[in-house]
Short mmCIF file of C-alpha atoms in Angstrom, two decimals:
data_model
loop_
_atom_site.label_atom_id
_atom_site.label_comp_id
_atom_site.label_asym_id
_atom_site.label_seq_id
_atom_site.Cartn_x
_atom_site.Cartn_y
_atom_site.Cartn_z
CA MET K 1 130.27 94.07 110.31
CA THR K 2 131.94 94.55 113.67
CA GLU K 3 131.09 92.55 116.76
CA LYS K 4 129.68 94.11 119.92
CA ARG K 5 132.48 95.00 122.29
CA VAL K 6 132.57 92.90 125.44
CA ARG K 7 135.02 92.87 128.32
CA ALA K 8 137.29 89.83 128.23
CA ARG K 9 137.23 87.55 131.28
CA ARG K 10 140.38 86.70 133.16
CA GLY K 11 142.23 83.91 131.37
CA ASP K 12 140.74 84.73 127.98
CA GLY K 13 143.96 86.30 126.68
CA ALA K 14 144.73 83.49 124.22
CA LEU K 15 141.19 83.59 122.87
CA LEU K 16 141.36 87.33 122.38
CA ARG K 17 144.70 87.05 120.60
CA GLU K 18 143.25 84.47 118.23
CA LYS K 19 140.22 86.70 117.66
CA LEU K 20 142.47 89.63 116.78
CA LEU K 21 144.48 87.52 114.37
CA ARG K 22 141.33 86.28 112.65
CA ALA K 23 140.07 89.85 112.31
CA ALA K 24 143.40 90.96 110.83
CA GLU K 25 143.39 88.01 108.45
CA GLU K 26 139.91 88.93 107.23
CA LEU K 27 141.02 92.50 106.57
CA LEU K 28 143.99 91.29 104.53
CA ASP K 29 141.86 88.90 102.51
CA GLU K 30 139.18 91.50 101.82
CA THR K 31 141.44 94.41 100.90
CA GLY K 32 144.49 92.65 99.44
CA THR K 33 146.82 95.16 101.06
CA GLU K 34 148.56 95.51 104.39
CA GLU K 35 147.77 99.23 104.41
CA ALA K 36 144.23 98.47 105.57
CA LEU K 37 145.48 96.57 108.59
CA THR K 38 145.62 99.27 111.25
CA VAL K 39 145.34 98.64 114.98
CA ARG K 40 142.10 100.63 115.08
CA ALA K 41 140.60 98.68 112.16
CA VAL K 42 141.51 95.32 113.68
CA ALA K 43 140.07 96.35 117.06
CA ALA K 44 136.83 97.45 115.42
CA ARG K 45 136.55 94.22 113.42
CA ALA K 46 137.18 92.12 116.55
CA GLY K 47 134.77 94.21 118.67
CA VAL K 48 137.32 95.25 121.28
CA SER K 49 138.93 98.50 122.33
CA THR K 50 142.13 99.67 120.67
CA PRO K 51 144.16 99.36 123.91
CA SER K 52 143.16 95.68 124.04
CA VAL K 53 145.18 95.07 120.88
CA TYR K 54 148.30 96.50 122.50
CA LEU K 55 148.02 93.93 125.29
CA HIS K 56 149.00 91.30 122.72
CA PHE K 57 150.95 93.17 120.05
CA ALA K 58 153.44 95.97 120.58
CA ASP K 59 152.50 97.76 117.37
CA LYS K 60 151.01 97.33 113.91
CA GLU K 61 154.21 95.76 112.57
CA GLU K 62 154.17 92.98 115.16
CA LEU K 63 150.49 92.30 114.51
CA LEU K 64 151.07 92.25 110.77
CA GLU K 65 153.95 89.81 111.06
CA ALA K 66 151.95 87.51 113.32
CA VAL K 67 148.97 87.33 111.00
CA CYS K 68 151.14 86.77 107.95
CA LEU K 69 152.99 83.92 109.65
CA ARG K 70 149.70 82.07 110.03
CA VAL K 71 149.86 80.88 106.43
CA TRP K 72 153.45 79.64 106.65
CA ASP K 73 152.37 76.24 107.97
CA GLU K 74 150.68 75.77 104.60
CA LEU K 75 154.05 76.11 102.86
CA GLY K 76 155.45 73.34 105.03
CA ARG K 77 152.51 71.13 104.14
CA LEU K 78 152.92 71.81 100.41
CA VAL K 79 156.63 70.99 100.56
CA ALA K 80 155.90 67.79 102.48
CA GLU K 81 153.46 66.78 99.74
CA CYS K 82 156.20 67.04 97.08
CA ARG K 83 156.84 63.32 97.21
CA ASP K 84 159.01 61.72 94.57
CA PRO K 85 161.52 58.88 94.95
CA ASP K 86 163.99 60.88 92.84
CA PRO K 87 165.51 63.76 94.87
CA PHE K 88 166.18 65.94 91.81
CA LEU K 89 162.59 65.69 90.62
CA ARG K 90 161.41 66.29 94.18
CA LEU K 91 163.53 69.45 94.33
CA GLY K 92 161.77 70.73 91.22
CA ARG K 93 158.38 70.03 92.76
CA CYS K 94 159.42 71.94 95.88
CA GLY K 95 160.52 74.92 93.81
CA ARG K 96 157.21 75.06 91.97
CA ALA K 97 155.26 74.67 95.22
CA TYR K 98 157.23 77.52 96.79
CA ILE K 99 156.50 79.95 93.95
CA ARG K 100 152.83 79.03 93.73
CA PHE K 101 152.48 79.42 97.50
CA ALA K 102 153.88 82.94 97.24
CA LEU K 103 151.46 83.81 94.44
CA ASP K 104 148.52 82.37 96.39
CA HIS K 105 149.40 84.58 99.38
CA PRO K 106 150.89 87.72 97.79
CA VAL K 107 150.23 90.09 100.69
CA GLN K 108 151.72 87.77 103.29
CA TYR K 109 154.68 86.95 101.07
CA ARG K 110 155.34 90.59 100.28
CA VAL K 111 155.24 91.55 103.97
CA LEU K 112 157.47 88.75 105.23
CA MET K 113 159.84 88.21 102.31
CA MET K 114 159.95 91.45 100.34
CA THR K 115 160.11 94.00 103.16
CA PRO K 116 163.24 94.63 105.26
CA SER K 117 162.87 93.18 108.74
CA ALA K 118 162.94 95.65 111.61
CA GLY K 119 164.19 93.08 114.12
CA GLU K 120 167.56 91.47 114.61
CA GLY K 121 168.46 88.04 113.29
CA VAL K 122 166.84 85.99 110.55
CA PRO K 123 163.03 86.29 110.55
CA PRO K 124 161.09 83.04 111.18
CA ALA K 125 159.52 83.05 107.70
CA ALA K 126 162.90 83.28 105.99
CA GLN K 127 164.34 80.58 108.25
CA ALA K 128 161.51 78.23 107.32
CA CYS K 129 161.85 78.89 103.58
CA PHE K 130 165.60 78.35 103.61
CA GLY K 131 165.26 75.22 105.71
CA TYR K 132 162.88 73.60 103.24
CA MET K 133 165.25 74.39 100.38
CA VAL K 134 168.31 73.06 102.20
CA ASP K 135 166.59 69.77 102.99
CA ALA K 136 165.64 69.24 99.35
CA VAL K 137 169.10 70.17 98.06
CA ARG K 138 170.91 68.02 100.62
CA ALA K 139 169.07 64.97 99.28
CA CYS K 140 170.32 65.83 95.78
CA VAL K 141 173.90 66.18 97.03
CA GLU K 142 173.70 62.85 98.85
CA ALA K 143 172.40 61.23 95.65
CA GLY K 144 175.31 62.69 93.66
CA VAL K 145 173.21 64.72 91.23
CA MET K 146 174.59 67.92 92.80
CA ARG K 147 178.01 68.78 94.15
CA GLY K 148 178.93 71.30 96.79
CA GLU K 149 177.66 72.62 100.10
CA PRO K 150 173.89 72.15 100.40
CA GLU K 151 173.47 75.51 102.13
CA ARG K 152 175.31 77.38 99.39
CA LEU K 153 173.43 75.63 96.59
CA ALA K 154 170.11 76.12 98.37
CA LEU K 155 170.77 79.83 98.72
CA ALA K 156 171.26 80.13 94.96
CA LEU K 157 168.11 78.16 94.19
CA TRP K 158 166.10 80.06 96.80
CA SER K 159 167.24 83.32 95.19
CA ALA K 160 165.91 82.15 91.82
CA ALA K 161 162.56 81.00 93.20
CA HIS K 162 162.15 84.16 95.25
CA GLY K 163 163.09 86.35 92.30
CA CYS K 164 160.42 84.72 90.15
CA ALA K 165 157.75 85.06 92.84
CA ALA K 166 158.72 88.63 93.71
CA LEU K 167 158.59 89.80 90.10
CA LEU K 168 155.19 88.22 89.49
CA ILE K 169 153.84 89.82 92.67
CA ALA K 170 155.42 93.25 92.26
CA GLN K 171 154.78 93.63 88.52
CA PRO K 172 151.33 92.18 87.85
CA SER K 173 150.74 94.50 84.86
CA PHE K 174 153.80 93.28 82.98
CA PRO K 175 152.81 91.20 79.92
CA TRP K 176 153.97 87.90 81.39
CA PRO K 177 153.65 84.76 79.24
CA ASP K 178 151.80 81.73 80.56
CA ARG K 179 152.48 81.81 84.30
CA ASP K 180 152.81 78.07 84.90
CA ALA K 181 155.09 77.68 81.88
CA MET K 182 157.29 80.50 83.15
CA ILE K 183 157.50 79.00 86.64
CA ASP K 184 158.47 75.67 85.12
CA LEU K 185 161.16 77.33 83.00
CA ILE K 186 162.68 79.15 86.00
CA VAL K 187 162.71 75.98 88.08
CA ARG K 188 164.31 73.94 85.29
CA ILE K 189 166.96 76.55 84.50
CA SER K 190 167.94 77.02 88.13
CA GLY K 191 167.86 73.29 88.88
CA PHE K 192 169.97 72.23 85.91
CA GLY K 193 172.30 75.18 86.54
CA ALA K 194 172.81 74.09 90.14
CA ALA K 195 173.57 70.54 88.99
CA LEU K 196 175.94 71.59 86.19
CA GLY K 197 177.57 74.77 87.52
CA PRO K 198 179.75 73.27 90.29
CA ARG K 199 181.01 70.65 87.84
CA MET K 200 182.43 73.39 85.60
CA ALA K 201 184.92 74.96 87.97
CA GLY K 202 187.20 76.29 85.23
CA ALA K 203 186.60 78.84 82.51
CA LEU K 204 183.70 78.20 80.17
CA PRO K 205 184.49 77.17 76.59
CA PRO K 206 183.63 79.49 73.68
CA SER K 207 179.92 79.63 72.93
CA ARG K 208 180.18 77.55 69.76
CA GLU K 209 182.00 74.74 71.54
CA LEU K 210 179.62 74.96 74.49
CA ALA K 211 176.59 74.75 72.19
CA ALA K 212 178.02 71.70 70.42
CA ALA K 213 178.78 69.98 73.73
CA LEU K 214 175.30 70.70 75.05
CA ASP K 215 173.69 69.42 71.85
CA ALA K 216 175.71 66.22 72.14
CA PHE K 217 174.68 65.88 75.77
CA GLU K 218 171.04 66.41 74.83
CA ALA K 219 171.22 63.71 72.17
CA ARG K 220 172.98 61.27 74.49
CA LEU K 221 170.53 61.96 77.31
CA GLY K 222 167.57 61.56 74.96
CA ASP K 223 168.77 58.13 73.88
CA GLN K 224 168.92 57.01 77.50
CA LEU K 225 165.49 58.22 78.55
CA PRO K 226 162.25 56.34 77.80
CA GLU K 227 159.86 57.92 75.37
CA ARG K 228 157.16 60.09 76.87
CA PRO K 229 153.64 58.72 76.60
#
């Protein structure tokens, strides 16, 4: 239902902007698609005139970006909750949190991270995502579990996490296996690859030798780790 249209009082601009954003957010949640979020529809939901929307947002794209950014604080909270004294394990938790956040907010993620930006520079959403990843990777580099430039390593890991999230969002009808198990596999592969890859600067050995070396490493690592309960 739409609210009765009333004329905003002087100084109520911030309240009206928040009202418009809430209306847009409701439309996204109800329809599951950004196509339903038109300036006219948002104005009707908020109970204001269409020109009132343009006092706060230049066009639909700016309104859409603003409403999608509202959930990005949640990503920061989820990353902050990935507490673990071991930086490598904490990195894995961050990767899983990132992918699950994207799947919990598919419309917002698709708009901000899977659509080319019309503006110049790095969009705020992408800056935030990359920043979280760099912080987690830098801790691993400082601990010695990873080698290399944190920004470069973070970009590779971010690409893997984004690729997983984007595929799950864009291809929901694909016969995916267990989602959580797949997310865990992607995070483990990318994390171990980032730890091992920079240590193997030269050419890789033949597959048979590589398999034997990895089996030996697995056995040696298993002997050092405590048994799982």
